[in-house]
PDB file of N, CA and C in Angstrom:
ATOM      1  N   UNK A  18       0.849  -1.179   0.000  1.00  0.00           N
ATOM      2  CA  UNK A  18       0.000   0.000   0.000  1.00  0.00           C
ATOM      3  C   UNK A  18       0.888   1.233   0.000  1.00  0.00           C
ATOM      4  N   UNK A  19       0.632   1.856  -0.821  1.00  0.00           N
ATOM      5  CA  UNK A  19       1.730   3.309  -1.062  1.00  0.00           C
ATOM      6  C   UNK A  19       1.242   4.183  -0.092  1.00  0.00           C
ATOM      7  N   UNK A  20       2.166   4.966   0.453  1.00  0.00           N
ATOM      8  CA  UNK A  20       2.230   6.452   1.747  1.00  0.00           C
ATOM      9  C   UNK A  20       1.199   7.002   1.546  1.00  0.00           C
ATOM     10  N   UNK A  21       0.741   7.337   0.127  1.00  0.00           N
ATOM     11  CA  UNK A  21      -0.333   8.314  -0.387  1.00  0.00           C
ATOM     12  C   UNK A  21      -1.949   7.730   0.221  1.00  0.00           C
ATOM     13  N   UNK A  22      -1.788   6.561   0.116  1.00  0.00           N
ATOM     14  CA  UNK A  22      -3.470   5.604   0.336  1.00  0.00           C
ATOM     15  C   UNK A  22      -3.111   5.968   1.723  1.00  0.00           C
ATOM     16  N   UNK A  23      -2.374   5.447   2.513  1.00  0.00           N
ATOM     17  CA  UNK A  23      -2.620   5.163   3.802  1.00  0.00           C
ATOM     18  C   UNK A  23      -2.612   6.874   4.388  1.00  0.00           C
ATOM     19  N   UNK A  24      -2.273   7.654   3.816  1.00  0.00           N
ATOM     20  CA  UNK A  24      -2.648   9.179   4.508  1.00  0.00           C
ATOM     21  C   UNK A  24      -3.756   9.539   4.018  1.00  0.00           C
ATOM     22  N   UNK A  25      -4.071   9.334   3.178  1.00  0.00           N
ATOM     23  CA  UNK A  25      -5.031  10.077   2.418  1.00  0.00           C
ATOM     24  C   UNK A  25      -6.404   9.501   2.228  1.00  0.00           C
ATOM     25  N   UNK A  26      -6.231   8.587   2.414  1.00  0.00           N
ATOM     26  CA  UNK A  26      -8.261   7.601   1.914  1.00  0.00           C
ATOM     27  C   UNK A  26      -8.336   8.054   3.424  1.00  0.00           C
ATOM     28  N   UNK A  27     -10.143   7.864   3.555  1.00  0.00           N
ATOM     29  CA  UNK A  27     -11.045   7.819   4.684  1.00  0.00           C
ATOM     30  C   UNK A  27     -10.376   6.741   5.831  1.00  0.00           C
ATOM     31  N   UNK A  28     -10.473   7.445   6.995  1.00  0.00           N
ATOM     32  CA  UNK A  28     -10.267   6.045   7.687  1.00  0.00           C
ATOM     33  C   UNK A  28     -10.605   4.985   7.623  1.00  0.00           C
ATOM     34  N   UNK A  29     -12.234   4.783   7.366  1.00  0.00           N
ATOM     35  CA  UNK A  29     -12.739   3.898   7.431  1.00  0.00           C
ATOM     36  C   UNK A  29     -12.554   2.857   6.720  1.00  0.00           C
ATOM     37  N   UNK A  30     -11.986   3.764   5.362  1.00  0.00           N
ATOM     38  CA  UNK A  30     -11.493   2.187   4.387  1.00  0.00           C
ATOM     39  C   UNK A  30     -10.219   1.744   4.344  1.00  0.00           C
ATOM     40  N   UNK A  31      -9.727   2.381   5.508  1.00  0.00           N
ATOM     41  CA  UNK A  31      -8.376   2.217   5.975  1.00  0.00           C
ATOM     42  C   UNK A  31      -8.268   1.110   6.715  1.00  0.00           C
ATOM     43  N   UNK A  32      -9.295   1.074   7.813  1.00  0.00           N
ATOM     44  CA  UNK A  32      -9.820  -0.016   8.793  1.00  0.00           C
ATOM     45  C   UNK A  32     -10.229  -1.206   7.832  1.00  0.00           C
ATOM     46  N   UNK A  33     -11.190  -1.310   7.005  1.00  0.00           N
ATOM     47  CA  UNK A  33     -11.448  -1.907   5.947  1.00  0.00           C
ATOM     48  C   UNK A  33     -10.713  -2.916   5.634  1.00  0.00           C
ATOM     49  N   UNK A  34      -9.599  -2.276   4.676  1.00  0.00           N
ATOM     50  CA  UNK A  34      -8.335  -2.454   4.396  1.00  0.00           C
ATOM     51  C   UNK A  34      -7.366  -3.418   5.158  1.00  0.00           C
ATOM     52  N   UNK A  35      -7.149  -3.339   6.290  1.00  0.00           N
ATOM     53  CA  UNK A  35      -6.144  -3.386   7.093  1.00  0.00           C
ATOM     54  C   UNK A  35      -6.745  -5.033   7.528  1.00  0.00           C
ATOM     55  N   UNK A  36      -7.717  -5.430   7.587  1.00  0.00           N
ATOM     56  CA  UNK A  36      -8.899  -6.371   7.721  1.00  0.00           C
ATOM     57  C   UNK A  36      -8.466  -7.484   6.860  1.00  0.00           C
ATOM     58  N   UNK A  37      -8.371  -7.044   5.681  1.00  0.00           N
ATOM     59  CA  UNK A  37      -7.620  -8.060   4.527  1.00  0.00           C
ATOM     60  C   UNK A  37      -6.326  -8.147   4.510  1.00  0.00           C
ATOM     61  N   UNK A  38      -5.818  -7.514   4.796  1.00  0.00           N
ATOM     62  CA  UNK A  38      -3.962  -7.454   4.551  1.00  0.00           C
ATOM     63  C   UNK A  38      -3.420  -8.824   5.334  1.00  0.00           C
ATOM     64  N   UNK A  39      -2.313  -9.228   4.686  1.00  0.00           N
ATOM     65  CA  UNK A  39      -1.545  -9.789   5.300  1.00  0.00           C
ATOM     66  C   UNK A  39      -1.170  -9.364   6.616  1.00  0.00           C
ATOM     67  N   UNK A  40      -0.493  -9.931   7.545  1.00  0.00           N
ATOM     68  CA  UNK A  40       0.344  -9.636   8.479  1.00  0.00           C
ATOM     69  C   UNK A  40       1.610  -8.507   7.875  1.00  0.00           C
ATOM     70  N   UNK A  41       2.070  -9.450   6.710  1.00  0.00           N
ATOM     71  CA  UNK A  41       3.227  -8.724   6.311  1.00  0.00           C
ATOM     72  C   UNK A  41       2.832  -7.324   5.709  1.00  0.00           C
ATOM     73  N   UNK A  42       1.550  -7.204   5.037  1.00  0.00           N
ATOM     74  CA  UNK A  42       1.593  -6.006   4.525  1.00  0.00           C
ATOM     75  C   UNK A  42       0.878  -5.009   6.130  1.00  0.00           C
ATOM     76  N   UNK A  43       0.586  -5.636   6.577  1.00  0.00           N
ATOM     77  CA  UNK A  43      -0.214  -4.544   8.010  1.00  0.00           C
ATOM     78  C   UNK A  43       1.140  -4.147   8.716  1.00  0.00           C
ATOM     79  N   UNK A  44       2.063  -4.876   8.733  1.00  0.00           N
ATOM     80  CA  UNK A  44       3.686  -4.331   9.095  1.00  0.00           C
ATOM     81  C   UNK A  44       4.379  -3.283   8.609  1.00  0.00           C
ATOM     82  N   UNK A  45       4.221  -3.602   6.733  1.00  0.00           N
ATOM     83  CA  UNK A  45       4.713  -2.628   6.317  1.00  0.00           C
ATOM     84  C   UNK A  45       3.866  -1.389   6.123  1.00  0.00           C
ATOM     85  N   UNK A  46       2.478  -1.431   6.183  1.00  0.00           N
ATOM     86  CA  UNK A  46       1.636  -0.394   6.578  1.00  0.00           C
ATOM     87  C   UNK A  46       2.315   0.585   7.826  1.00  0.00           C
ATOM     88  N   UNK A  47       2.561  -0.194   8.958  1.00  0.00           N
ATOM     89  CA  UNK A  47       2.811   0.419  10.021  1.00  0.00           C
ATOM     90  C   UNK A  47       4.443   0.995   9.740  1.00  0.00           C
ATOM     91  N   UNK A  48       4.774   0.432   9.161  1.00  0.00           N
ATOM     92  CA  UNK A  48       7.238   0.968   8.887  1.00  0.00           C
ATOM     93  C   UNK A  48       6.457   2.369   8.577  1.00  0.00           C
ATOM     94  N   UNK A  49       5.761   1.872   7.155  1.00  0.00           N
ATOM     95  CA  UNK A  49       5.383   3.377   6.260  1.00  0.00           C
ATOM     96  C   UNK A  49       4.889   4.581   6.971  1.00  0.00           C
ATOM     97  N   UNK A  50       3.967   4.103   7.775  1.00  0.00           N
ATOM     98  CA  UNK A  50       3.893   5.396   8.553  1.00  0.00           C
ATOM     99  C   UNK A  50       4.578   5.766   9.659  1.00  0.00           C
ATOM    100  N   UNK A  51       5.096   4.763  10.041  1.00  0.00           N
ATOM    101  CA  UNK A  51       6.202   5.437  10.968  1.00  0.00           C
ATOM    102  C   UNK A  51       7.152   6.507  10.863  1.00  0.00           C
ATOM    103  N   UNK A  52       7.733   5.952   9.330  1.00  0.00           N
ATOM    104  CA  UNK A  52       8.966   6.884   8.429  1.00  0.00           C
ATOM    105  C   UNK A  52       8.194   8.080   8.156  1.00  0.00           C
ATOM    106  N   UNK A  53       6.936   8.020   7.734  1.00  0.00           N
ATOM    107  CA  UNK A  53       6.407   9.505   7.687  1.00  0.00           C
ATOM    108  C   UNK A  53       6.079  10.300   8.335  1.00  0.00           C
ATOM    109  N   UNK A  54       6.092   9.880   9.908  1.00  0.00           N
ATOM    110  CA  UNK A  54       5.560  10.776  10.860  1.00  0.00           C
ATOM    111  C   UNK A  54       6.878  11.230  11.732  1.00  0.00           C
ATOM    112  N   UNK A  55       7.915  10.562  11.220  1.00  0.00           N
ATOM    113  CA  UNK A  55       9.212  11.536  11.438  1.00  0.00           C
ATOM    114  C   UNK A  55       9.798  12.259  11.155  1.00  0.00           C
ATOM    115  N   UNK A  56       9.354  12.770   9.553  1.00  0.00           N
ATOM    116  CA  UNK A  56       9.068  13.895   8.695  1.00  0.00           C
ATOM    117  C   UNK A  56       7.803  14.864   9.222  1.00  0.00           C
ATOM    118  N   UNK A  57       7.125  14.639   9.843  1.00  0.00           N
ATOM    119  CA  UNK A  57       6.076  15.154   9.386  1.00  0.00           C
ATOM    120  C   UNK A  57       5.646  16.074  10.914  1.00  0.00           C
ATOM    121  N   UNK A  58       4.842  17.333  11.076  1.00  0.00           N
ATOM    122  CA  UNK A  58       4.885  18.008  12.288  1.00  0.00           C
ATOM    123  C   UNK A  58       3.638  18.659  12.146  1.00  0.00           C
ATOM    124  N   UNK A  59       3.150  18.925  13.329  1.00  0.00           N
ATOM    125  CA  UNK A  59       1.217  19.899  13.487  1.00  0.00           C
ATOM    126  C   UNK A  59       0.304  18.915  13.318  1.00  0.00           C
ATOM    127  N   UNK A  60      -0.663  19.323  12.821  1.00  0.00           N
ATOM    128  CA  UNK A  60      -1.591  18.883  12.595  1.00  0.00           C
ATOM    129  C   UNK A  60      -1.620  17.361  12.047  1.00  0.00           C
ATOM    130  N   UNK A  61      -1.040  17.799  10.920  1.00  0.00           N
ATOM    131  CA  UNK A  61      -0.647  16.481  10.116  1.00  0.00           C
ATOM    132  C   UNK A  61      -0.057  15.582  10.741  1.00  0.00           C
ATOM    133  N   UNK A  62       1.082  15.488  11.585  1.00  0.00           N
ATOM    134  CA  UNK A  62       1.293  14.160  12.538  1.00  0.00           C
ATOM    135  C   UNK A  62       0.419  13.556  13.643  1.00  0.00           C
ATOM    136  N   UNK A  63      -0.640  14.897  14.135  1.00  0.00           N
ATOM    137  CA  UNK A  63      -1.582  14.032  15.174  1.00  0.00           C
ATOM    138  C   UNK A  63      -2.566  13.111  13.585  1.00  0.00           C
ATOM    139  N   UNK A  64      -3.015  13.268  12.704  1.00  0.00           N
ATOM    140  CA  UNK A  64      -3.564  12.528  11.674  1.00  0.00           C
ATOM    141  C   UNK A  64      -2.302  11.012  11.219  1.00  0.00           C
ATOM    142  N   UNK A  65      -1.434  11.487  11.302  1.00  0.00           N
ATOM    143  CA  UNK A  65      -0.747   9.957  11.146  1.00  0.00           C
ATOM    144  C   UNK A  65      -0.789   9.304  12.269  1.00  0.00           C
ATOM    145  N   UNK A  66      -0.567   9.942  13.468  1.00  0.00           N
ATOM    146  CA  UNK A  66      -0.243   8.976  14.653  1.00  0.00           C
ATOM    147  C   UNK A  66      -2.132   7.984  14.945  1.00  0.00           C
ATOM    148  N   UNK A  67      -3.015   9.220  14.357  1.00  0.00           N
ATOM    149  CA  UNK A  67      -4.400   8.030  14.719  1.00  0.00           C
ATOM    150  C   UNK A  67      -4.313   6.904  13.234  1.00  0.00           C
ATOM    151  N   UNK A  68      -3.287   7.330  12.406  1.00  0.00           N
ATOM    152  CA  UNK A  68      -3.830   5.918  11.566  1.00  0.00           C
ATOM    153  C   UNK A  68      -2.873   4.754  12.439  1.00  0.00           C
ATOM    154  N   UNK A  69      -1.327   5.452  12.862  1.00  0.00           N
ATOM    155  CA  UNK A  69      -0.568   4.203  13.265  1.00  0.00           C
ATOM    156  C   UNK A  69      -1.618   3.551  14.724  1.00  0.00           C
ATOM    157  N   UNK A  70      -1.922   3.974  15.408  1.00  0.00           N
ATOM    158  CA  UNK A  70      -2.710   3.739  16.444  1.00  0.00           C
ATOM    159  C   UNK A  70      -3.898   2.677  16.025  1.00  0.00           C
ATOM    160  N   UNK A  71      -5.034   2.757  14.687  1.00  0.00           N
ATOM    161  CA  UNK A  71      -5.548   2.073  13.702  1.00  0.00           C
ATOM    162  C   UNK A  71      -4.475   0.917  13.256  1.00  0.00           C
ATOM    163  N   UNK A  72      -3.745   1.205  13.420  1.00  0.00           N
ATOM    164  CA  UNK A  72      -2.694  -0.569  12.716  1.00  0.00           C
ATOM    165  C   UNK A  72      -2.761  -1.017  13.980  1.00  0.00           C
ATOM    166  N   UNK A  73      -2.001  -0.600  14.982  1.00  0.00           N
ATOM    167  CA  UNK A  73      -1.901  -1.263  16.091  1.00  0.00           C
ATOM    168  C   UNK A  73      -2.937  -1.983  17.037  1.00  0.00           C
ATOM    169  N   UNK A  74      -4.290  -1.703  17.057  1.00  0.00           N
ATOM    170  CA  UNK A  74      -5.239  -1.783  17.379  1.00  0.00           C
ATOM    171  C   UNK A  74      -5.379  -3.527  16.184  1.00  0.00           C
ATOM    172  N   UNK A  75      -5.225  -3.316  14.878  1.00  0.00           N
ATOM    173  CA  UNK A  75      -5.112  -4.655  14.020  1.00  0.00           C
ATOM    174  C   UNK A  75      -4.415  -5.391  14.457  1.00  0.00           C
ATOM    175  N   UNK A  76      -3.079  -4.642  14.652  1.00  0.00           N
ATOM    176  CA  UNK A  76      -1.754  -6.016  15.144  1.00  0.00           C
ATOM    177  C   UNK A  76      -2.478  -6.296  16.757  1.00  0.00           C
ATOM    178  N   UNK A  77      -3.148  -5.892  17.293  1.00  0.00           N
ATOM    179  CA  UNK A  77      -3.211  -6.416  19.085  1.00  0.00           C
ATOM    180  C   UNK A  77      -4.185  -7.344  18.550  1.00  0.00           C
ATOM    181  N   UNK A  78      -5.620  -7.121  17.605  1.00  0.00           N
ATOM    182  CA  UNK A  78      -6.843  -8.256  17.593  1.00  0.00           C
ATOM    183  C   UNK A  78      -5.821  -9.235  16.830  1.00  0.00           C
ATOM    184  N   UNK A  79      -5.253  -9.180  15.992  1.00  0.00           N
ATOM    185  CA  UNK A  79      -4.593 -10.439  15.526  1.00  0.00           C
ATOM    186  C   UNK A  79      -3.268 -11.776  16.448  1.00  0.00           C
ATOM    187  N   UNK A  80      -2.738 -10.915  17.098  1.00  0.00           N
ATOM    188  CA  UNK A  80      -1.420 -11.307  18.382  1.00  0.00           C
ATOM    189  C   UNK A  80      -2.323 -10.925  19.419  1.00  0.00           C
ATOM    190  N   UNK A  81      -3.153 -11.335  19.456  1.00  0.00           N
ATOM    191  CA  UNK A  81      -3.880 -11.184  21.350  1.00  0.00           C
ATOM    192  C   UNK A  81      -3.291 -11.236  22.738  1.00  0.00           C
ATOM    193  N   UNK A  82      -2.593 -10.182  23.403  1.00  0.00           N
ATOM    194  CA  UNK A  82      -1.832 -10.498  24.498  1.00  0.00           C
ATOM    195  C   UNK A  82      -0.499  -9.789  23.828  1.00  0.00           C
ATOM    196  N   UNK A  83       0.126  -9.917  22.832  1.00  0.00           N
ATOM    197  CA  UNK A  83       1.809  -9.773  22.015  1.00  0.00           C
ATOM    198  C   UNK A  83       2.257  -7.980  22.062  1.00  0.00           C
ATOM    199  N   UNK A  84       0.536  -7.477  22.322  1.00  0.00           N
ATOM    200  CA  UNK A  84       1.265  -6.205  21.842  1.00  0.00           C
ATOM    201  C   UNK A  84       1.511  -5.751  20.574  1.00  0.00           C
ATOM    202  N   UNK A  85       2.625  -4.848  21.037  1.00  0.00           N
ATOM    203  CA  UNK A  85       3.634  -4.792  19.439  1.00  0.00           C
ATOM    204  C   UNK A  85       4.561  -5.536  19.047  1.00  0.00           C
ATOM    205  N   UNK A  86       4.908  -6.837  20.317  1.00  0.00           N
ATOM    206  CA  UNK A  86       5.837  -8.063  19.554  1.00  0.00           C
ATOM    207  C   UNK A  86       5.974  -8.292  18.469  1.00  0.00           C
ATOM    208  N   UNK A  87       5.001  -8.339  17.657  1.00  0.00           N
ATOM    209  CA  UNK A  87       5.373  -9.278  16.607  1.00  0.00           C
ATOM    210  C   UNK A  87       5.633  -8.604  15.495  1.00  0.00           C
ATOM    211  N   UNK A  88       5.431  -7.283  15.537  1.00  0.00           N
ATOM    212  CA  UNK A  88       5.938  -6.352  14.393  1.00  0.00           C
ATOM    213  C   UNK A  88       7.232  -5.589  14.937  1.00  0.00           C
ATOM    214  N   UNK A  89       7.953  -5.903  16.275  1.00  0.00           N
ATOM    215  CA  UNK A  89       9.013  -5.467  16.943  1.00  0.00           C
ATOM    216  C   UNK A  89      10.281  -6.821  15.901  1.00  0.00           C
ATOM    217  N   UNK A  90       9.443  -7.859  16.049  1.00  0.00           N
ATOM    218  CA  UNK A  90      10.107  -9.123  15.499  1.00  0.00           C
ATOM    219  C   UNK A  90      10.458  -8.942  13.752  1.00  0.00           C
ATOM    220  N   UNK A  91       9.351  -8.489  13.346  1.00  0.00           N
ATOM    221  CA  UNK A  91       9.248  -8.148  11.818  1.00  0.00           C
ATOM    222  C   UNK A  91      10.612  -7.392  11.158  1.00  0.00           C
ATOM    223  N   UNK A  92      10.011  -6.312  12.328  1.00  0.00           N
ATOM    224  CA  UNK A  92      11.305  -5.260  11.596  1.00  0.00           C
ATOM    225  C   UNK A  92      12.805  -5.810  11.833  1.00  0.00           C
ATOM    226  N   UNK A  93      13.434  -6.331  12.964  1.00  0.00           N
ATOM    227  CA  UNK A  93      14.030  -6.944  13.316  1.00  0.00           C
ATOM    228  C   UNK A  93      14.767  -7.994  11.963  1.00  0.00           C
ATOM    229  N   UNK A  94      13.751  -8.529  11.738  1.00  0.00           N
ATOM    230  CA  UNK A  94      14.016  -9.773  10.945  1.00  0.00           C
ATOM    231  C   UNK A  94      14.138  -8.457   9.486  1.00  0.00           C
ATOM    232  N   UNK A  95      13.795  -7.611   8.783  1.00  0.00           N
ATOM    233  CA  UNK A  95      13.885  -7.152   7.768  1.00  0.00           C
ATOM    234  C   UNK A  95      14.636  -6.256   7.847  1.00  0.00           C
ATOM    235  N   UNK A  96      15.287  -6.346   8.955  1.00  0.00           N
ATOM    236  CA  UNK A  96      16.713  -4.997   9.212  1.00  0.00           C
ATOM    237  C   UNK A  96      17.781  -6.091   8.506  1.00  0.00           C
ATOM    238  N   UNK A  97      18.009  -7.129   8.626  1.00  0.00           N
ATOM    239  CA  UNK A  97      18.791  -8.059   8.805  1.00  0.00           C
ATOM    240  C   UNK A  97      18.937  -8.449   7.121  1.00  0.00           C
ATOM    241  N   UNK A  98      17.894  -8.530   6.438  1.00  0.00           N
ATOM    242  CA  UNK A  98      17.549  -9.364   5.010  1.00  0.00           C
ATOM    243  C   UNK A  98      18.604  -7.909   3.837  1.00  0.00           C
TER     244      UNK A  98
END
């Protein structure tokens, strides 16, 4: 999913979205906005931080109990590749 979708569509079909994704792509959903909200300042970063908050909320119903483990593990493992 490119930077542009995940800032820019409605939340809702963001939530939607995120519903179908892989694990792997709900990960790289979450890198992507991470990297952008370290660029990014005002207004516009409280709007990224509720979509990353929206992933995370996916990664907890999917890893029940894990947290952010398992996308702590992800990146981990794709620092490395």
């Amino acid at each position: 999913m490119a930077a542009d979708n995940l800032l820019n569509d409605p939340v809702s079909e963001l939530a939607s979205r995120l519903e179908a994704m892989t694990d792997d792509e709900v990960f790289t959903a979450m890198s992507t906005l991470e990297a952008v909200s370290e660029d990014t300042e005002g207004a516009d970063q409280a709007e990224i931080v509720a979509r990353i908050a929206l992933i995370e909320v996916e990664i907890e119903r999917r890893f029940p109990g894990q947290l952010l483990a398992p996308y702590r593990d992800w990146k981990k493992r794709n620092l490395l590749l």
